[in-house]
Amino acid sequence: MTALLATQPSIEPITLLTIQQLSIIPQEKVIISTLDLSLDEGDILGLVGASGCGKTTLLNAIAGFSEPSKGQIVIDGNLISDSEHSVPAEQRQVGMIFQDYALFPHLTVKENIAFGLGKLGKAEQLEQIDHLLTLLKLNDYRDSYIHQLSGGQQQRVAIARALAPKPKLLLLDEPFSNIDARLRNELMVEIRQLLKQFKMTAIFVTHNKDEVFTFADKMAVMAQGRLLQLDAPSIVCQQPNSYQVADFLQLGSWLPCQVNSASAQSLLGDFDIDNHRDKQTGLVYLLVKPSKLQLNVLVDEQHNIANAQVEHISVTEQGYHYYLSSLDDPAKDKSLAFSKLSLYSDVALSFKQQVVVSIKAHDFLFFNKVTNP
Amino acid sequence: MIALYNSKTWKLSSYLIALVLIVPVLVMLVGGVSASTQLFAHLWQTVLPSYIENTLLLAFWVVLLALFFGVFSAAIITQTNIVFKQQLRWLLLLPLAMPAYLVAYLYTDLFDYAGPVQRTLRATFGWQSPTDYWFFDIRTLPGAALMLALVLFPYIYMLTRGAFEQQDQNLIRASRLLGLTAKQSFFKVALPLARPAIAVSASLVLMETLADFATVQYFSVNTLTTAIYDTWLGYGDLGAANALASILMLLILFVVLAEQRSRAGLRHQSARPNLTRELIQLSFGQQLIASIFCWALVILGFLLPITLLIIMAVQYSDVAQLSVLFSTGLNSLKVSVFAATIAVVIALSLGLYQRLHKDKYRKIPQLISGFGYAVPGTVLAMAMLSTLGPLDHWINGLAEFLGFSAPGLILSGSLFAIVFALVVRFSAIANGTIASGIKQIPQSLDYAPATLGVNLIGSLTKVHLPILSPAILVAWLLVFVEAMKELPAVLLLRPFNFETLSSQIYQLISDEMLEQGALGAILIVLFGLLPIVLLNKSKEKV
Amino acid sequence: MLRKSFTTLFIALFCMAAFNTSASDEVNVYSYRQPFLVEPLFNQFTELTGIKVNVVFAKKGMTERLAREGKYSPADILLTTDISRLIELRDKDLVQAVNSSVLSNSIPKQYQAQDNTWFALTTRVRNIYSAKRLGKIDINYEDLANEKYKGRICTRSGKHPYNVALVASMISEHGETYTLGWLKKVKNNLARKPQGSDRGQVQAIHQKLCDISLGNSYYFGKMLKDKKQKIWADEVYINFPNQKNRGAHINISGVAMAKYAPNAKNAQALMEFLVSKPAQALYAQTNMEYPVRESVAVSKLVASWGNYKADSLPLEDIAKNRKAALKLLDQAQFDL
């Protein structure tokens, strides 16, 4: 086991975790359904999804706390779980950082960190503990009890404790949700550097996409027990593969369009879609990022007929943020009506003010609302 | 909720323990079903209706009085501005240390015609005989109810006070902002929110009342317990006695289930219990009344009885008594230590089983192991003989068959029977305390050891048991004290040359000679104070 | 700190709780009698013979326990305070005959079983105590039903073996119908619900709650020797009822040998000791009971109460009517 743990520098990434056809169906209710996932050594994967989507269950399955109904999990070449047998959690060499940190209240910081080091000699233990205490700037607190520490300090202890036994894989369950928003970013950057320093492979679960963008090398989006998309965060952001992914990550607003082979029709006007790859026709939704919207305030009754009005105004550091909705026009197709179209602008508009909005030409992304790709 | 472990041995032993604990109850039920109906008919035509009426009346009055004492004192302590609150807060718990039969005896002595109170009254007013004036008769059903309520109300006080203190203060603040006065807020918000705690504690009081044997016996209030005794020992009909006992037990079980039903979905937890509380400001007169109410409970439930005991001990004690006290005290310690230790070990095993095992029905062992609490001691002793007797015969038969000499009544004729009875009876107390301790351990702590490569044994010894140690101590002490006080089971199951403090005191009381046992009685009370002091300390630390 | 001391205490207690080793020369007694009544006797026996006496004291449940224990019961000797218990033991086949000339010759015939299954040790009278303020009275048990005692009688529970035996003797004398009527009238005359002990009733007379009570003879002597209770006893006369007719109701305390007595020899030795002159004298002197052995004198105090006529009703008849008596007591709702 220990021989396997030593990582050799290599150019080709080594696959550390492979999950195939994993299903978890306790009491007839599908929690995870035929999920495939693989993760390279040293990568940090951010797993996002709405609460109840099965992301925590997936972590528990990897850690050994919930039994898969089907499928298999392989860590570092060792099969740890399939439909036949399952390696007990304590033998999987998987570390975990819990949402509430799960630090032992009856032990000191030092004793908490030493908890998983029982197999080492005393001297080795001390060395390892000292190393971690220094790394995580906890030297002053080595004999403190957990309740004497701040939230951020507790987080550090949890990380030190999880890293101490040198797990092959580290799981983090919403690790930053209890941290003050102002400190959160700083801490995330610091911990990411630390994990990288340890060349630790990690999966962390969150419902906050911004955490993934800061913390992860890869991003996985889950919904209803399925893995929707797994890619680098920038790719997921630029090219979401489904309506659900884009909608959950709030990558833009939705504009209903009637599409045929070459052009699309919307209440913001018609536009050509020569770059249309997906060959969708009929009623589809265009993902509109705020930067792709063009605002025209001067409404000229003759030439430029207003096509939207202001429904909500808020102020941000980048100027005004408006929600626009379509005008109530009985002559127009009702199915194309839009609302909550997000728009940033420095121009001050008033509530219910009518404006003209157009869409800049770009690589249009159309999605069907219901079906998955 | 995902349970972690799948140990077969653990599963088997858990179910086995639960089975062993429930067997006496089952034996009793089976015996009751097969009882002859002839004696039953006679009892039904003559005395049974009155016994049942007395039982229900007694239960009603005790619960009513205990609620009155307990809820109001809890409200006064947590919600108002009376003085000496910090002292009263724990003083109100002390009556719990007093066995009811002791209080009953002491008050009879005090308030009887020949007692100091009536003597003083007669001397003051020049009355000559009982016909000259009216004075309440304490040896009556209301008297018994009052005695029981005086020592049982702290259950209600303790749990209700806890509920008030745990309440989310923002709820009270919201109600004040909606236009209610502090007093109105108490009655419309705080009190209804405390209902689950009040219901739990009231059902505890009810169970203790129905199980009481010595107090009603001393006051000659004939209840169902009397009927059970009569049928068994007077008429020598164990079957009919089992049937009556089964009725009593079902009655208690019904109460327990009804109570659990009524508070299903009434869970109320607060994230902000520690905000400073706006107290109800009482006028001077109201403060006076509230203070008198609380102090009266403390004095009547504890200070006065213990003073009377001390006076008795000073007047009557001699060296000979001390040596008897030492041996009976040691016996009491012996059974209580055994019972408490076993009950706690069982509670831990079943509690952690429920928490950590994969078994779908993992709650069952703990649930059924608590049934014994609903069985009064007398009945339990009976069931114990019915269970262990045949077992002993079987063991002896087997030994003889195998060519060994018969070992004798190693189960029913030894300490084993008493300890077993006490464990069956008080497991529920240990279960409750340990279970609530376990509930306070965050679920993530169950998983954390495994993620650090530590197995079940390591997890139990390094995490769960150390964290549970305060709960273990409290559970142990609670069972220990209850075992010290327990009377009927000990009385009926004693082996040779074996007297405990409680059995000795009971015998002295029934000969109107408590004076001889005053020291022993004080000892029981002092032991009873231990968990109260400890509970109070651990509460304050949090 | 707390945890450590707790653990130490705990281990110490466990060590102390190690089981006792038992001596080989011993005899085991199940006793209905109070410890302080019989312990002096047992101590003397041990001194004399070196046989250790182990005792379980219980007022209730002894027969039932013995029956359940069956042939593995450790009990050798059963000491009871009531004839009905002895007969019950015999009827349930829990005792064995003891053929000992010492026993048969020391005890008058009416106070031992014909089949040698039980032997009386002492006799006691069910007396009627009366307040001195009433003056000397001559009273029968039947008189307790008299209207003139309305609200003036106190007694312990009707279900107590002493009272049950009295009721059983009433049934033997008058039949069930009369006895039920008598019980109902006595109940009507009670000053308060039946409660407490025989001594407690004397206390009640002292308290002027009532004037008449039922009680066993030896309690009177015992009370006169207790510094607190002497005040009560000084307020009452002890009366021997029915002296002009059948005589006062007699009950016995007695002894029997358990059917499966493992130490039968020692048991017989103890039984024989209990009827020996010194033991009988001890009964008489310390317990104020009437020794069953005719040649042993009663205590001075008891002698001062004078001679009395005892009911000649065979004791077995009392036992026979026991269940009927219990049922009548229920029917009369005597204790309610």
Short mmCIF file of C-alpha atoms in Angstrom, two decimals, chain C residues 17-334:
data_model
loop_
_atom_site.label_atom_id
_atom_site.label_comp_id
_atom_site.label_asym_id
_atom_site.label_seq_id
_atom_site.Cartn_x
_atom_site.Cartn_y
_atom_site.Cartn_z
CA ALA C 17 -19.07 -7.47 45.87
CA ALA C 18 -17.34 -10.81 45.44
CA PHE C 19 -19.58 -13.63 46.49
CA ASN C 20 -19.54 -14.89 50.08
CA THR C 21 -18.19 -18.30 50.79
CA SER C 22 -20.61 -20.40 52.79
CA ALA C 23 -19.79 -22.59 55.75
CA SER C 24 -20.51 -26.27 55.40
CA ASP C 25 -22.15 -26.60 58.81
CA GLU C 26 -25.19 -24.46 58.47
CA VAL C 27 -28.94 -24.35 58.42
CA ASN C 28 -31.07 -22.12 56.21
CA VAL C 29 -34.20 -20.46 57.56
CA TYR C 30 -37.04 -18.77 55.75
CA SER C 31 -38.65 -16.63 58.40
CA TYR C 32 -41.88 -14.67 58.54
CA ARG C 33 -40.79 -13.44 61.91
CA GLN C 34 -39.00 -10.15 62.45
CA PRO C 35 -35.19 -10.37 62.65
CA PHE C 36 -34.92 -8.89 66.11
CA LEU C 37 -37.41 -11.45 67.45
CA VAL C 38 -35.48 -14.53 66.45
CA GLU C 39 -31.88 -13.44 66.07
CA PRO C 40 -31.05 -13.83 69.79
CA LEU C 41 -32.30 -17.41 69.59
CA PHE C 42 -30.23 -18.21 66.53
CA ASN C 43 -27.13 -16.70 68.08
CA GLN C 44 -27.55 -18.94 71.09
CA PHE C 45 -28.04 -21.96 68.86
CA THR C 46 -24.85 -21.22 66.94
CA GLU C 47 -22.94 -20.78 70.16
CA LEU C 48 -24.19 -24.12 71.40
CA THR C 49 -23.75 -26.22 68.30
CA GLY C 50 -21.40 -24.33 66.00
CA ILE C 51 -24.00 -24.53 63.25
CA LYS C 52 -24.35 -21.28 61.35
CA VAL C 53 -27.89 -20.03 60.81
CA ASN C 54 -28.65 -18.25 57.54
CA VAL C 55 -31.91 -16.32 57.44
CA VAL C 56 -34.13 -14.62 54.92
CA PHE C 57 -36.76 -12.50 56.57
CA ALA C 58 -39.91 -11.70 54.69
CA LYS C 59 -43.45 -11.10 55.76
CA LYS C 60 -44.77 -11.94 52.36
CA GLY C 61 -44.18 -14.22 49.46
CA MET C 62 -42.22 -16.91 51.29
CA THR C 63 -44.54 -19.80 50.48
CA GLU C 64 -44.68 -18.74 46.86
CA ARG C 65 -40.94 -18.50 46.70
CA LEU C 66 -40.50 -21.92 48.26
CA ALA C 67 -42.97 -23.45 45.82
CA ARG C 68 -41.14 -21.97 42.84
CA GLU C 69 -37.78 -23.12 44.11
CA GLY C 70 -39.01 -26.68 44.38
CA LYS C 71 -36.55 -29.43 45.04
CA TYR C 72 -33.51 -27.20 44.68
CA SER C 73 -34.61 -24.84 47.41
CA PRO C 74 -31.87 -24.15 49.92
CA ALA C 75 -34.44 -23.73 52.69
CA ASP C 76 -34.29 -26.11 55.64
CA ILE C 77 -36.61 -24.49 58.12
CA LEU C 78 -39.68 -22.34 57.81
CA LEU C 79 -40.67 -20.07 60.66
CA THR C 80 -44.16 -18.62 60.52
CA THR C 81 -46.29 -16.39 62.69
CA ASP C 82 -49.65 -17.83 61.76
CA ILE C 83 -51.21 -21.30 61.72
CA SER C 84 -52.72 -20.77 58.28
CA ARG C 85 -49.29 -20.41 56.73
CA LEU C 86 -48.14 -23.69 58.25
CA ILE C 87 -51.17 -25.53 56.98
CA GLU C 88 -50.81 -23.90 53.59
CA LEU C 89 -47.22 -25.11 53.42
CA ARG C 90 -48.36 -28.60 54.22
CA ASP C 91 -51.27 -28.49 51.77
CA LYS C 92 -48.92 -27.42 49.02
CA ASP C 93 -46.63 -30.31 49.93
CA LEU C 94 -43.70 -28.06 50.74
CA VAL C 95 -42.83 -29.54 54.12
CA GLN C 96 -41.84 -32.93 55.50
CA ALA C 97 -42.72 -34.78 58.66
CA VAL C 98 -40.16 -34.67 61.45
CA ASN C 99 -40.29 -37.67 63.71
CA SER C 100 -38.60 -36.51 66.83
CA SER C 101 -39.57 -37.60 70.29
CA VAL C 102 -38.05 -34.39 71.64
CA LEU C 103 -40.50 -32.36 69.60
CA SER C 104 -43.57 -34.53 70.12
CA ASN C 105 -43.02 -34.82 73.84
CA SER C 106 -42.26 -31.18 74.53
CA ILE C 107 -45.29 -29.72 72.75
CA PRO C 108 -48.91 -30.24 73.80
CA LYS C 109 -50.86 -32.32 71.31
CA GLN C 110 -53.17 -29.55 70.13
CA TYR C 111 -50.15 -27.48 69.18
CA GLN C 112 -48.55 -29.94 66.79
CA ALA C 113 -49.66 -31.65 63.62
CA GLN C 114 -50.82 -35.22 63.87
CA ASP C 115 -48.63 -36.10 60.92
CA ASN C 116 -45.65 -34.25 62.46
CA THR C 117 -45.48 -31.74 59.62
CA TRP C 118 -45.62 -28.65 61.82
CA PHE C 119 -44.96 -27.69 65.41
CA ALA C 120 -46.01 -24.62 67.35
CA LEU C 121 -43.33 -22.72 69.22
CA THR C 122 -45.37 -20.09 70.98
CA THR C 123 -49.00 -19.17 71.32
CA ARG C 124 -50.49 -15.71 71.26
CA VAL C 125 -53.92 -14.36 72.01
CA ARG C 126 -55.82 -12.02 69.72
CA ASN C 127 -56.63 -9.52 72.45
CA ILE C 128 -58.97 -6.60 72.51
CA TYR C 129 -57.36 -3.47 73.86
CA SER C 130 -59.62 -0.87 75.47
CA ALA C 131 -58.98 2.66 76.57
CA LYS C 132 -58.52 3.04 80.31
CA ARG C 133 -60.98 5.90 80.16
CA LEU C 134 -63.78 3.34 79.56
CA GLY C 135 -63.02 1.56 82.81
CA LYS C 136 -62.66 -2.22 83.04
CA ILE C 137 -64.80 -4.01 80.49
CA ASP C 138 -65.77 -7.56 79.72
CA ILE C 139 -65.95 -8.04 75.98
CA ASN C 140 -66.54 -10.70 73.32
CA TYR C 141 -65.38 -10.54 69.70
CA GLU C 142 -69.07 -10.55 68.80
CA ASP C 143 -69.52 -7.30 70.76
CA LEU C 144 -67.36 -5.41 68.28
CA ALA C 145 -70.45 -5.35 66.05
CA ASN C 146 -72.46 -3.62 68.78
CA GLU C 147 -73.97 -0.24 67.90
CA LYS C 148 -72.51 1.32 71.03
CA TYR C 149 -69.00 1.09 69.60
CA LYS C 150 -69.88 3.07 66.50
CA GLY C 151 -66.88 5.14 65.46
CA ARG C 152 -64.81 3.84 68.33
CA ILE C 153 -62.94 0.78 66.94
CA CYS C 154 -59.51 0.72 65.31
CA THR C 155 -57.78 -2.19 63.61
CA ARG C 156 -55.05 -3.01 61.17
CA SER C 157 -55.95 -4.32 57.72
CA GLY C 158 -58.56 -7.05 57.77
CA LYS C 159 -56.39 -8.96 55.35
CA HIS C 160 -53.55 -9.28 57.83
CA PRO C 161 -53.05 -12.97 58.72
CA TYR C 162 -53.86 -12.32 62.41
CA ASN C 163 -57.23 -10.83 61.52
CA VAL C 164 -57.93 -13.39 58.81
CA ALA C 165 -57.37 -16.13 61.37
CA LEU C 166 -59.76 -14.43 63.77
CA VAL C 167 -62.40 -14.19 61.04
CA ALA C 168 -61.80 -17.84 60.20
CA SER C 169 -62.46 -18.77 63.82
CA MET C 170 -65.67 -16.74 63.71
CA ILE C 171 -66.72 -18.75 60.64
CA SER C 172 -66.04 -21.99 62.54
CA GLU C 173 -68.14 -20.78 65.42
CA HIS C 174 -71.03 -19.01 63.69
CA GLY C 175 -70.96 -19.88 59.97
CA GLU C 176 -70.36 -17.62 56.98
CA THR C 177 -73.64 -15.72 56.92
CA TYR C 178 -73.36 -14.54 60.49
CA THR C 179 -69.68 -13.70 60.05
CA LEU C 180 -70.35 -11.59 56.95
CA GLY C 181 -72.98 -9.63 58.85
CA TRP C 182 -70.62 -9.27 61.80
CA LEU C 183 -67.82 -8.02 59.53
CA LYS C 184 -70.11 -5.44 57.95
CA LYS C 185 -71.21 -4.16 61.32
CA VAL C 186 -67.65 -4.03 62.66
CA LYS C 187 -66.63 -2.13 59.57
CA ASN C 188 -69.43 0.32 60.29
CA ASN C 189 -68.12 0.81 63.80
CA LEU C 190 -64.56 1.58 62.67
CA ALA C 191 -63.22 5.01 63.62
CA ARG C 192 -61.03 4.99 60.55
CA LYS C 193 -60.11 2.83 57.61
CA PRO C 194 -58.06 -0.24 58.64
CA GLN C 195 -54.40 0.77 58.60
CA GLY C 196 -51.02 0.49 60.28
CA SER C 197 -49.88 -2.15 62.73
CA ASP C 198 -51.31 -3.51 65.97
CA ARG C 199 -49.15 -1.00 67.84
CA GLY C 200 -50.47 1.80 65.71
CA GLN C 201 -53.99 1.06 66.94
CA VAL C 202 -52.91 1.48 70.54
CA GLN C 203 -51.35 4.75 69.54
CA ALA C 204 -54.70 5.73 68.05
CA ILE C 205 -56.43 4.97 71.35
CA HIS C 206 -53.85 7.12 73.06
CA GLN C 207 -54.70 9.82 70.53
CA LYS C 208 -58.37 9.43 71.41
CA LEU C 209 -59.19 8.55 67.83
CA CYS C 210 -60.88 5.40 69.09
CA ASP C 211 -61.45 3.41 72.27
CA ILE C 212 -61.20 -0.22 71.24
CA SER C 213 -58.64 -2.06 69.15
CA LEU C 214 -57.57 -5.54 68.19
CA GLY C 215 -54.01 -6.63 68.91
CA ASN C 216 -51.81 -9.56 69.73
CA SER C 217 -50.83 -10.07 73.35
CA TYR C 218 -47.07 -9.75 73.08
CA TYR C 219 -47.25 -6.31 71.46
CA PHE C 220 -48.54 -4.98 74.76
CA GLY C 221 -45.44 -6.18 76.55
CA LYS C 222 -43.18 -4.93 73.77
CA MET C 223 -44.73 -1.50 73.85
CA LEU C 224 -44.34 -1.20 77.59
CA LYS C 225 -40.60 -1.73 77.09
CA ASP C 226 -40.19 0.93 74.40
CA LYS C 227 -39.63 4.42 75.72
CA LYS C 228 -41.74 6.09 73.05
CA GLN C 229 -44.54 3.53 72.92
CA LYS C 230 -44.94 3.08 76.68
CA ILE C 231 -46.99 6.29 76.75
CA TRP C 232 -49.46 4.68 74.36
CA ALA C 233 -49.64 1.34 76.17
CA ASP C 234 -50.19 3.06 79.47
CA GLU C 235 -53.50 4.34 78.13
CA VAL C 236 -55.06 0.92 77.54
CA TYR C 237 -56.18 -2.27 79.28
CA ILE C 238 -55.45 -5.63 77.67
CA ASN C 239 -58.64 -7.74 77.59
CA PHE C 240 -59.03 -11.46 76.97
CA PRO C 241 -62.27 -11.79 74.97
CA ASN C 242 -65.01 -14.44 75.25
CA GLN C 243 -63.88 -15.58 78.69
CA LYS C 244 -67.45 -16.47 79.70
CA ASN C 245 -67.98 -18.66 76.65
CA ARG C 246 -65.64 -20.37 74.13
CA GLY C 247 -62.49 -18.52 75.12
CA ALA C 248 -60.05 -16.16 73.42
CA HIS C 249 -58.86 -16.78 69.85
CA ILE C 250 -55.41 -18.35 69.84
CA ASN C 251 -52.86 -18.31 67.08
CA ILE C 252 -49.40 -19.76 67.06
CA SER C 253 -45.98 -19.08 65.74
CA GLY C 254 -44.58 -22.30 64.46
CA VAL C 255 -41.94 -24.17 62.60
CA ALA C 256 -41.77 -26.75 59.84
CA MET C 257 -39.05 -28.48 57.91
CA ALA C 258 -38.86 -27.85 54.19
CA LYS C 259 -39.60 -30.86 52.03
CA TYR C 260 -36.23 -30.80 50.30
CA ALA C 261 -34.19 -29.53 53.26
CA PRO C 262 -30.55 -30.00 52.27
CA ASN C 263 -29.41 -29.85 55.90
CA ALA C 264 -32.14 -31.92 57.49
CA LYS C 265 -30.04 -33.00 60.45
CA ASN C 266 -29.07 -29.48 61.38
CA ALA C 267 -32.63 -28.41 60.79
CA GLN C 268 -33.95 -30.95 63.25
CA ALA C 269 -31.35 -29.84 65.76
CA LEU C 270 -32.52 -26.25 65.42
CA MET C 271 -36.17 -27.26 65.76
CA GLU C 272 -35.40 -29.23 68.87
CA PHE C 273 -33.41 -26.33 70.23
CA LEU C 274 -36.34 -23.98 69.69
CA VAL C 275 -38.57 -26.08 71.97
CA SER C 276 -35.84 -26.56 74.56
CA LYS C 277 -36.34 -24.90 77.89
CA PRO C 278 -33.75 -22.16 77.47
CA ALA C 279 -35.10 -21.21 74.04
CA GLN C 280 -38.68 -21.25 75.24
CA ALA C 281 -37.67 -19.14 78.22
CA LEU C 282 -36.03 -16.66 75.87
CA TYR C 283 -39.25 -16.48 73.84
CA ALA C 284 -41.15 -15.84 77.02
CA GLN C 285 -38.78 -13.26 78.45
CA THR C 286 -37.78 -11.20 75.43
CA ASN C 287 -40.76 -11.62 73.14
CA MET C 288 -43.53 -11.64 75.76
CA GLU C 289 -45.11 -14.64 74.06
CA TYR C 290 -46.70 -17.65 75.71
CA PRO C 291 -44.18 -20.49 75.44
CA VAL C 292 -45.74 -23.60 73.99
CA ARG C 293 -43.89 -25.81 76.46
CA GLU C 294 -46.04 -26.01 79.52
CA SER C 295 -43.25 -26.26 82.05
CA VAL C 296 -41.71 -22.96 80.98
CA ALA C 297 -43.05 -19.95 82.83
CA VAL C 298 -44.31 -16.84 81.09
CA SER C 299 -42.57 -13.56 81.83
CA LYS C 300 -43.51 -11.66 84.95
CA LEU C 301 -45.18 -8.97 82.94
CA VAL C 302 -47.29 -11.41 80.96
CA ALA C 303 -48.17 -13.27 84.14
CA SER C 304 -49.47 -10.02 85.56
CA TRP C 305 -52.18 -9.95 82.89
CA GLY C 306 -53.67 -13.00 84.55
CA ASN C 307 -54.80 -16.39 83.35
CA TYR C 308 -57.22 -16.73 80.49
CA LYS C 309 -59.40 -19.27 78.80
CA ALA C 310 -58.34 -20.20 75.28
CA ASP C 311 -60.67 -21.19 72.48
CA SER C 312 -60.41 -24.96 72.07
CA LEU C 313 -61.12 -24.83 68.35
CA PRO C 314 -58.58 -27.06 66.55
CA LEU C 315 -56.02 -24.92 64.79
CA GLU C 316 -56.47 -26.83 61.57
CA ASP C 317 -60.05 -25.60 61.37
CA ILE C 318 -58.86 -22.03 61.37
CA ALA C 319 -56.58 -22.73 58.48
CA LYS C 320 -59.36 -24.52 56.63
CA ASN C 321 -61.55 -21.44 56.72
CA ARG C 322 -58.84 -19.04 55.67
CA LYS C 323 -59.87 -18.59 52.04
CA ALA C 324 -63.52 -18.23 52.99
CA ALA C 325 -62.49 -15.56 55.48
CA LEU C 326 -60.57 -13.66 52.79
CA LYS C 327 -63.58 -13.72 50.51
CA LEU C 328 -65.90 -12.46 53.25
CA LEU C 329 -63.47 -9.63 53.99
CA ASP C 330 -63.59 -8.65 50.33
CA GLN C 331 -67.37 -8.93 50.28
CA ALA C 332 -67.72 -6.73 53.33
CA GLN C 333 -65.24 -4.35 51.69
CA PHE C 334 -63.63 -4.30 55.09
#
